[in-house]
Short mmCIF file of C-alpha atoms and ligand atoms in Angstrom, two decimals:
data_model
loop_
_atom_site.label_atom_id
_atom_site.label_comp_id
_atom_site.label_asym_id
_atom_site.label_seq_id
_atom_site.Cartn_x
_atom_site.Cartn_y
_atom_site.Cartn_z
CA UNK A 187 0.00 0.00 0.00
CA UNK A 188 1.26 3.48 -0.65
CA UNK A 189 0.98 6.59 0.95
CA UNK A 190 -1.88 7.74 -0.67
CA UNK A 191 -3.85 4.68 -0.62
CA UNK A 192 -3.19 4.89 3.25
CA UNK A 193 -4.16 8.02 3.51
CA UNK A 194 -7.25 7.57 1.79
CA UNK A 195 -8.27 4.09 2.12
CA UNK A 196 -11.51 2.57 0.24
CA UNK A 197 -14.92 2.81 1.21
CA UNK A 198 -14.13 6.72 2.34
CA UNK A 199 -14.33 6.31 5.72
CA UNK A 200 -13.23 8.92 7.90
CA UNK A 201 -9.70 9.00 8.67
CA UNK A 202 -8.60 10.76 12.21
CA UNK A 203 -5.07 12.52 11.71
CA UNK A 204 -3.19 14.09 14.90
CA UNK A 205 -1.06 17.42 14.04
CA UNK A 206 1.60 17.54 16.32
CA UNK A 207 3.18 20.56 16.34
CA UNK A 208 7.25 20.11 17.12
CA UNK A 209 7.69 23.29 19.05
CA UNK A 210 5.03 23.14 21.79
CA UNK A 211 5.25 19.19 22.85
CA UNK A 212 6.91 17.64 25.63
CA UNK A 213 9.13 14.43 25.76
CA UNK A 214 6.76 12.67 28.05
CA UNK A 215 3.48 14.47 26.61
CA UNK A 216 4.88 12.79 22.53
CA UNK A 217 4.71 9.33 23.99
CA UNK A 218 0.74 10.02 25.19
CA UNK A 219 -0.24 11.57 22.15
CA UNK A 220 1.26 9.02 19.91
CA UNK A 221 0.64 5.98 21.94
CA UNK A 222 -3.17 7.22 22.15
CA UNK A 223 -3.58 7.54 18.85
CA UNK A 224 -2.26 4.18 17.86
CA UNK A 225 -4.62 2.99 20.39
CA UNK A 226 -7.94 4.86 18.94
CA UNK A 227 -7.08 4.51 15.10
CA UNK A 228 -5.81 7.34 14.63
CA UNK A 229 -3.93 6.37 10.98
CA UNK A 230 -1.33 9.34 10.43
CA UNK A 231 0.42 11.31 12.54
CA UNK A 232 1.25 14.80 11.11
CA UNK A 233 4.00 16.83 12.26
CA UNK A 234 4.54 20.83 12.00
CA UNK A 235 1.78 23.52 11.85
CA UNK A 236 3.95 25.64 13.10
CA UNK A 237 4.28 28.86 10.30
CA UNK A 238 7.78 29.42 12.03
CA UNK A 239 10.93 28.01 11.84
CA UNK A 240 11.47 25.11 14.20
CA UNK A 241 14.83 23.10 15.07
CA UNK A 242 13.34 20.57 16.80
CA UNK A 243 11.68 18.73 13.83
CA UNK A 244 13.92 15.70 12.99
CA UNK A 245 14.22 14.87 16.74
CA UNK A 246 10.36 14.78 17.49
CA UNK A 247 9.98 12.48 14.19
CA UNK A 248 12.79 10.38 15.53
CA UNK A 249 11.01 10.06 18.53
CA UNK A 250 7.52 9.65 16.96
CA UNK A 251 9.12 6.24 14.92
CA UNK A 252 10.54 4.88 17.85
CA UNK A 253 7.14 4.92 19.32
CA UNK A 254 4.85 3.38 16.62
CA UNK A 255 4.36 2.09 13.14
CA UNK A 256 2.14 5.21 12.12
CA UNK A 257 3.41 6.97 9.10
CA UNK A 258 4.60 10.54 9.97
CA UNK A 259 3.83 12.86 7.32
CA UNK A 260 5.05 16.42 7.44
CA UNK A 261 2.69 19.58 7.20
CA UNK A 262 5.15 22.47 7.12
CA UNK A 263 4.78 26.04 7.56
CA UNK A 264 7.59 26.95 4.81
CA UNK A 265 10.72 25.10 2.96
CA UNK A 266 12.61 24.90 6.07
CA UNK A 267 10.55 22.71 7.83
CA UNK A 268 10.91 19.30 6.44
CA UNK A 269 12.78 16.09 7.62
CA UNK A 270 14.34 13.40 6.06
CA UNK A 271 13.00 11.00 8.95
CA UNK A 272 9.82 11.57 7.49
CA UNK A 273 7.91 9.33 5.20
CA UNK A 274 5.44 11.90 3.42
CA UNK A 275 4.62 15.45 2.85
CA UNK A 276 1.64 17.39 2.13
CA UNK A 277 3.10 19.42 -0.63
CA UNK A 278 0.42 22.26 -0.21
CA UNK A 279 0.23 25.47 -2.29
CA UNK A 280 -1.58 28.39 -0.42
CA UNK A 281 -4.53 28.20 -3.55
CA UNK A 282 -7.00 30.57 -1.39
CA UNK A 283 -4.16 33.16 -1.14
CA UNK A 284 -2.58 35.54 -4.22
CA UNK A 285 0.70 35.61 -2.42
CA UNK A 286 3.29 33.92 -5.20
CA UNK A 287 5.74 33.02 -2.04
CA UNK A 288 3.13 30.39 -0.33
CA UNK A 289 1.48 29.79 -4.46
CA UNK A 290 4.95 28.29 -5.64
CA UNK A 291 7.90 29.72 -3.89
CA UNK A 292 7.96 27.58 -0.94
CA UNK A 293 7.36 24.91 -3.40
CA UNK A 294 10.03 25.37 -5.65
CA UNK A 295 12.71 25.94 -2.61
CA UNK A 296 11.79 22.79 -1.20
CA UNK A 297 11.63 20.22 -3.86
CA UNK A 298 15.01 19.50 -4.67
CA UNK A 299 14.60 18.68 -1.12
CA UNK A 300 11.81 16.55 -1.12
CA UNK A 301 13.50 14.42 -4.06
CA UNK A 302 16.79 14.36 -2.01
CA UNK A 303 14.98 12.94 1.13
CA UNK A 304 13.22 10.81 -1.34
CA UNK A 305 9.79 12.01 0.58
CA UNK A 306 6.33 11.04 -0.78
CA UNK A 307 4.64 14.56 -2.08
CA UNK A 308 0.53 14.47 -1.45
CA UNK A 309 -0.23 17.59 -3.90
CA UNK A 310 -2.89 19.41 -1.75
CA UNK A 311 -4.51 22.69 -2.46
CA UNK A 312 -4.19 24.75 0.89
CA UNK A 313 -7.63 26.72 1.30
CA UNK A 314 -8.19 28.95 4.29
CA UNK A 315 -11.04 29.56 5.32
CA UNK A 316 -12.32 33.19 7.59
CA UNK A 317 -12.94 31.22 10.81
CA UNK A 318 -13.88 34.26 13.53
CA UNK A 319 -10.10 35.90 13.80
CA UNK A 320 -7.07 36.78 12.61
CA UNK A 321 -5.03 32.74 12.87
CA UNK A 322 -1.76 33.05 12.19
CA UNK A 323 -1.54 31.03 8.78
CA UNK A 324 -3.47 34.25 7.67
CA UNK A 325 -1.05 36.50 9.35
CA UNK A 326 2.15 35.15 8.26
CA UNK A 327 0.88 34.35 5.04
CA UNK A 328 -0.03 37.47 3.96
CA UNK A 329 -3.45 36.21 2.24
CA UNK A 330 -7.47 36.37 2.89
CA UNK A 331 -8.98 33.70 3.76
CA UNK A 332 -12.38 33.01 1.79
CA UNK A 333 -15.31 34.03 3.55
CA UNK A 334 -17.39 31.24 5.25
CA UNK A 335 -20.59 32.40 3.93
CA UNK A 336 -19.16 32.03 0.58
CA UNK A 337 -19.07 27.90 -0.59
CA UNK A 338 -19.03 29.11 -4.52
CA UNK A 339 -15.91 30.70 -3.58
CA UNK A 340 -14.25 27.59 -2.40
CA UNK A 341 -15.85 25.26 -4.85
CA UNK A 342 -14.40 26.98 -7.50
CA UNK A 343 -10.92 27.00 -5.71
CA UNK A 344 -11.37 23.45 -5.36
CA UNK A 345 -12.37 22.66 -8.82
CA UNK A 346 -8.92 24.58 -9.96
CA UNK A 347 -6.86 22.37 -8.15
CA UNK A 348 -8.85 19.56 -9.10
CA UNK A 349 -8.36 20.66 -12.74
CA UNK A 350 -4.47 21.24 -11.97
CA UNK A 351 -4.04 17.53 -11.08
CA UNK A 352 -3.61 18.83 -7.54
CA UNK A 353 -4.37 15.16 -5.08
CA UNK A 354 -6.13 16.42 -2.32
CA UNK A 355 -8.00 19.79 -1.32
CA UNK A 356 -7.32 20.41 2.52
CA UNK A 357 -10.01 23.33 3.76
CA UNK A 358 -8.29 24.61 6.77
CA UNK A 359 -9.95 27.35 9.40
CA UNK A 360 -6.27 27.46 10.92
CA UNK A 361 -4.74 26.35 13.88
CA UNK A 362 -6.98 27.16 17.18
CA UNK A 363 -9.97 29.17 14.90
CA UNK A 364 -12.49 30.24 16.34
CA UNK A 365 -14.88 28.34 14.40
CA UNK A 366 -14.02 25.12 12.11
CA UNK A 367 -15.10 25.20 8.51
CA UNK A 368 -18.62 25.10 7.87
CA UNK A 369 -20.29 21.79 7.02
CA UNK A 370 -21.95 23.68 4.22
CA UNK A 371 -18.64 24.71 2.32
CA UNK A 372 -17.22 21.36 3.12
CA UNK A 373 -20.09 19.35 1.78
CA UNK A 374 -20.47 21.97 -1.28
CA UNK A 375 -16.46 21.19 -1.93
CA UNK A 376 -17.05 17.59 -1.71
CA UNK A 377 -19.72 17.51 -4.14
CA UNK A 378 -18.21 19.58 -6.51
CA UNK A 379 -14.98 17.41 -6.68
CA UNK A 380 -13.50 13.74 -7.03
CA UNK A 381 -10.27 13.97 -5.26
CA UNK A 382 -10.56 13.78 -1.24
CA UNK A 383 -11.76 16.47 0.97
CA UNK A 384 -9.60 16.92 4.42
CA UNK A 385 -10.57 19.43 6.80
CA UNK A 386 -9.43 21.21 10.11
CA UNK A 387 -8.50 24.01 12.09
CA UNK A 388 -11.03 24.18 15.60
CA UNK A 389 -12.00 21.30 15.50
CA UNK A 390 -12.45 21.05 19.52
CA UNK A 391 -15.13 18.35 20.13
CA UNK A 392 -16.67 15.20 19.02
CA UNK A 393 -19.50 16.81 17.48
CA UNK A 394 -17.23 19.15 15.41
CA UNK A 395 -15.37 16.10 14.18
CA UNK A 396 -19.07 14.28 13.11
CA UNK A 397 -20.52 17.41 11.50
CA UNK A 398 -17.16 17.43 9.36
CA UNK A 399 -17.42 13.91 8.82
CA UNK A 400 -21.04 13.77 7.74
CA UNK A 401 -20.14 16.67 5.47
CA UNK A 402 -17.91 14.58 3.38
CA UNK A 403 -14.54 15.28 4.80
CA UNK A 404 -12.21 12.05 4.41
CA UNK A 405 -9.88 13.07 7.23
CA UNK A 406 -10.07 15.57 10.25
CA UNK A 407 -6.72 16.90 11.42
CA UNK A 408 -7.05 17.61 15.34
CA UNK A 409 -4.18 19.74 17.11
CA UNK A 410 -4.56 22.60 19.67
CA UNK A 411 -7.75 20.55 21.23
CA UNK A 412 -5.43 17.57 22.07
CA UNK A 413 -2.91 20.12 23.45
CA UNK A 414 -5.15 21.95 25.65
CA UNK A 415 -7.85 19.14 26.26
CA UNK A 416 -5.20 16.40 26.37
CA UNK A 417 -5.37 12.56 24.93
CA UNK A 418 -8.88 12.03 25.72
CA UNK A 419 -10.54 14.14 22.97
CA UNK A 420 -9.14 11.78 20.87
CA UNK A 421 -10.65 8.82 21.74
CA UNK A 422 -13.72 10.88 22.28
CA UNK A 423 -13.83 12.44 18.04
CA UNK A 424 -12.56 8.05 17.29
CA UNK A 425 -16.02 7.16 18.16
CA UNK A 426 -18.04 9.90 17.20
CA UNK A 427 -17.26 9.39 13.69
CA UNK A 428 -16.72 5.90 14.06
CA UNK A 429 -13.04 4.62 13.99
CA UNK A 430 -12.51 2.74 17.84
CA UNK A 431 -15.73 0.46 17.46
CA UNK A 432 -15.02 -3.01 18.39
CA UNK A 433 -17.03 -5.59 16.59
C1 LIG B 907 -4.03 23.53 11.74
O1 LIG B 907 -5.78 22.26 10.76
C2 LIG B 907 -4.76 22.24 11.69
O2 LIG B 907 -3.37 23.80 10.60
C3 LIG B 907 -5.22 21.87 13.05
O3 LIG B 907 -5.89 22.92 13.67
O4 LIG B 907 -4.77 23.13 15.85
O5 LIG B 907 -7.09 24.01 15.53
O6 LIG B 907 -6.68 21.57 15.61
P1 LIG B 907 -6.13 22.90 15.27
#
């Protein structure tokens, strides 16, 4: 199986990623997160989120494979933040913004380092969405996000990277929004498109994670809830959409 088909396994359930984010994560805190997750079918582990520079990256993935099978794949904030340990990357352009450094500058920096690590690159179309405040993918970024009354707006976004042979449209409130993407732009998105639909940013609770899922999103990336909440919320969000049931 490879990345991709992991990622996205048949029959479109749900997947449940955790974002761990290198820079605000403990020795003893990594081992929880990761060893939870494992344990609730969790199926990915991403690492970074982080829009600044961080030198702890290789170390935490070091740690993260010495704790479980998982694949680690990295979801960084700008060229400098990707590992060789790594086995993937979501190789995102900013498609919601019209700034040409997070478009294709980013991009063309890092992929003579992607090839050199030898990293799998998922193409995903990066779409922020307003979510309540300023987040700081907005701020650093240097881009609007598109307005969450507005699911034309990101359907047509979507389409475009559909029609670019983009893999994967990611609709992303940011990092501890506010609010978490409305159901109605995700399910609009979904509809409009055949590659897979991944969605976070706020997503806080169990009943954020099912509205996401019953939307149509094929994987829910949970971070700043399972820092400030701890492990628990991720067991909870496993079986509201599904993923801890035992026969
Ligand atoms: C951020 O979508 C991810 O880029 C996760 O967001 O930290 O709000 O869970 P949270």
């Amino acid at each position: 199986m490879n990345l991709y088909e992991h990622l996205f396994p048949a029959g479109g359930v749900t997947q449940l990623w955790v974002l761990i984010d290198p820079d605000s994560i403990s020795g003893d805190r990594l081992a929880e997160v990761v060893k939870a997750s494992e344990k609730e079918g969790v199926s990915t582990i991403l690492v970074g989120g982080s829009m600044l520079v961080s030198d702890t990256l290789d170390r935490i993935i070091q740690d993260i494979k010495e704790l479980t099978h998982l694949p680690v794949v990295l979801f960084p904030g700008s060229s400098r933040q990707i590992s060789r340990y790594a086995d993937g990357i979501l190789f995102m352009s900013l498609l919601s913004g019209r700034n040409p450094q997070y478009l294709i500058g980013e991009q063309v920096h890092s992929a003579p380092i992607i090839k050199n690590f030898d990293l799998t690159a998922i193409s995903t179309a990066y779409l922020l969405i307003e979510s309540g405040r300023v987040t700081s993918a907005e701020y650093i970024s240097d881009t609007r996000p598109i307005p969450r009354d507005k699911p034309e707006i990101a359907v047509a976004h979507a389409l475009a990277a559909e029609l670019l042979g983009m893999s994967v449209v990611y609709l992303e409130a940011g990092s501890g929004a506010m609010f978490p993407v409305p159901p109605e732009i995700i399910s609009a998105v979904k509809e409009s498109i055949s590659i897979p639909v991944i969605v976070g940013g706020g997503i806080t609770s169990a009943e954020d994670a099912l509205t996401a899922s019953r939307a149509g999103a094929r994987a829910i990336i949970v971070g700043t809830a399972v820092e400030r909440k701890g492990c628990e919320i991720i067991g909870e969000i496993a079986s509201a959409i599904g993923l801890n049931r035992t026969v």
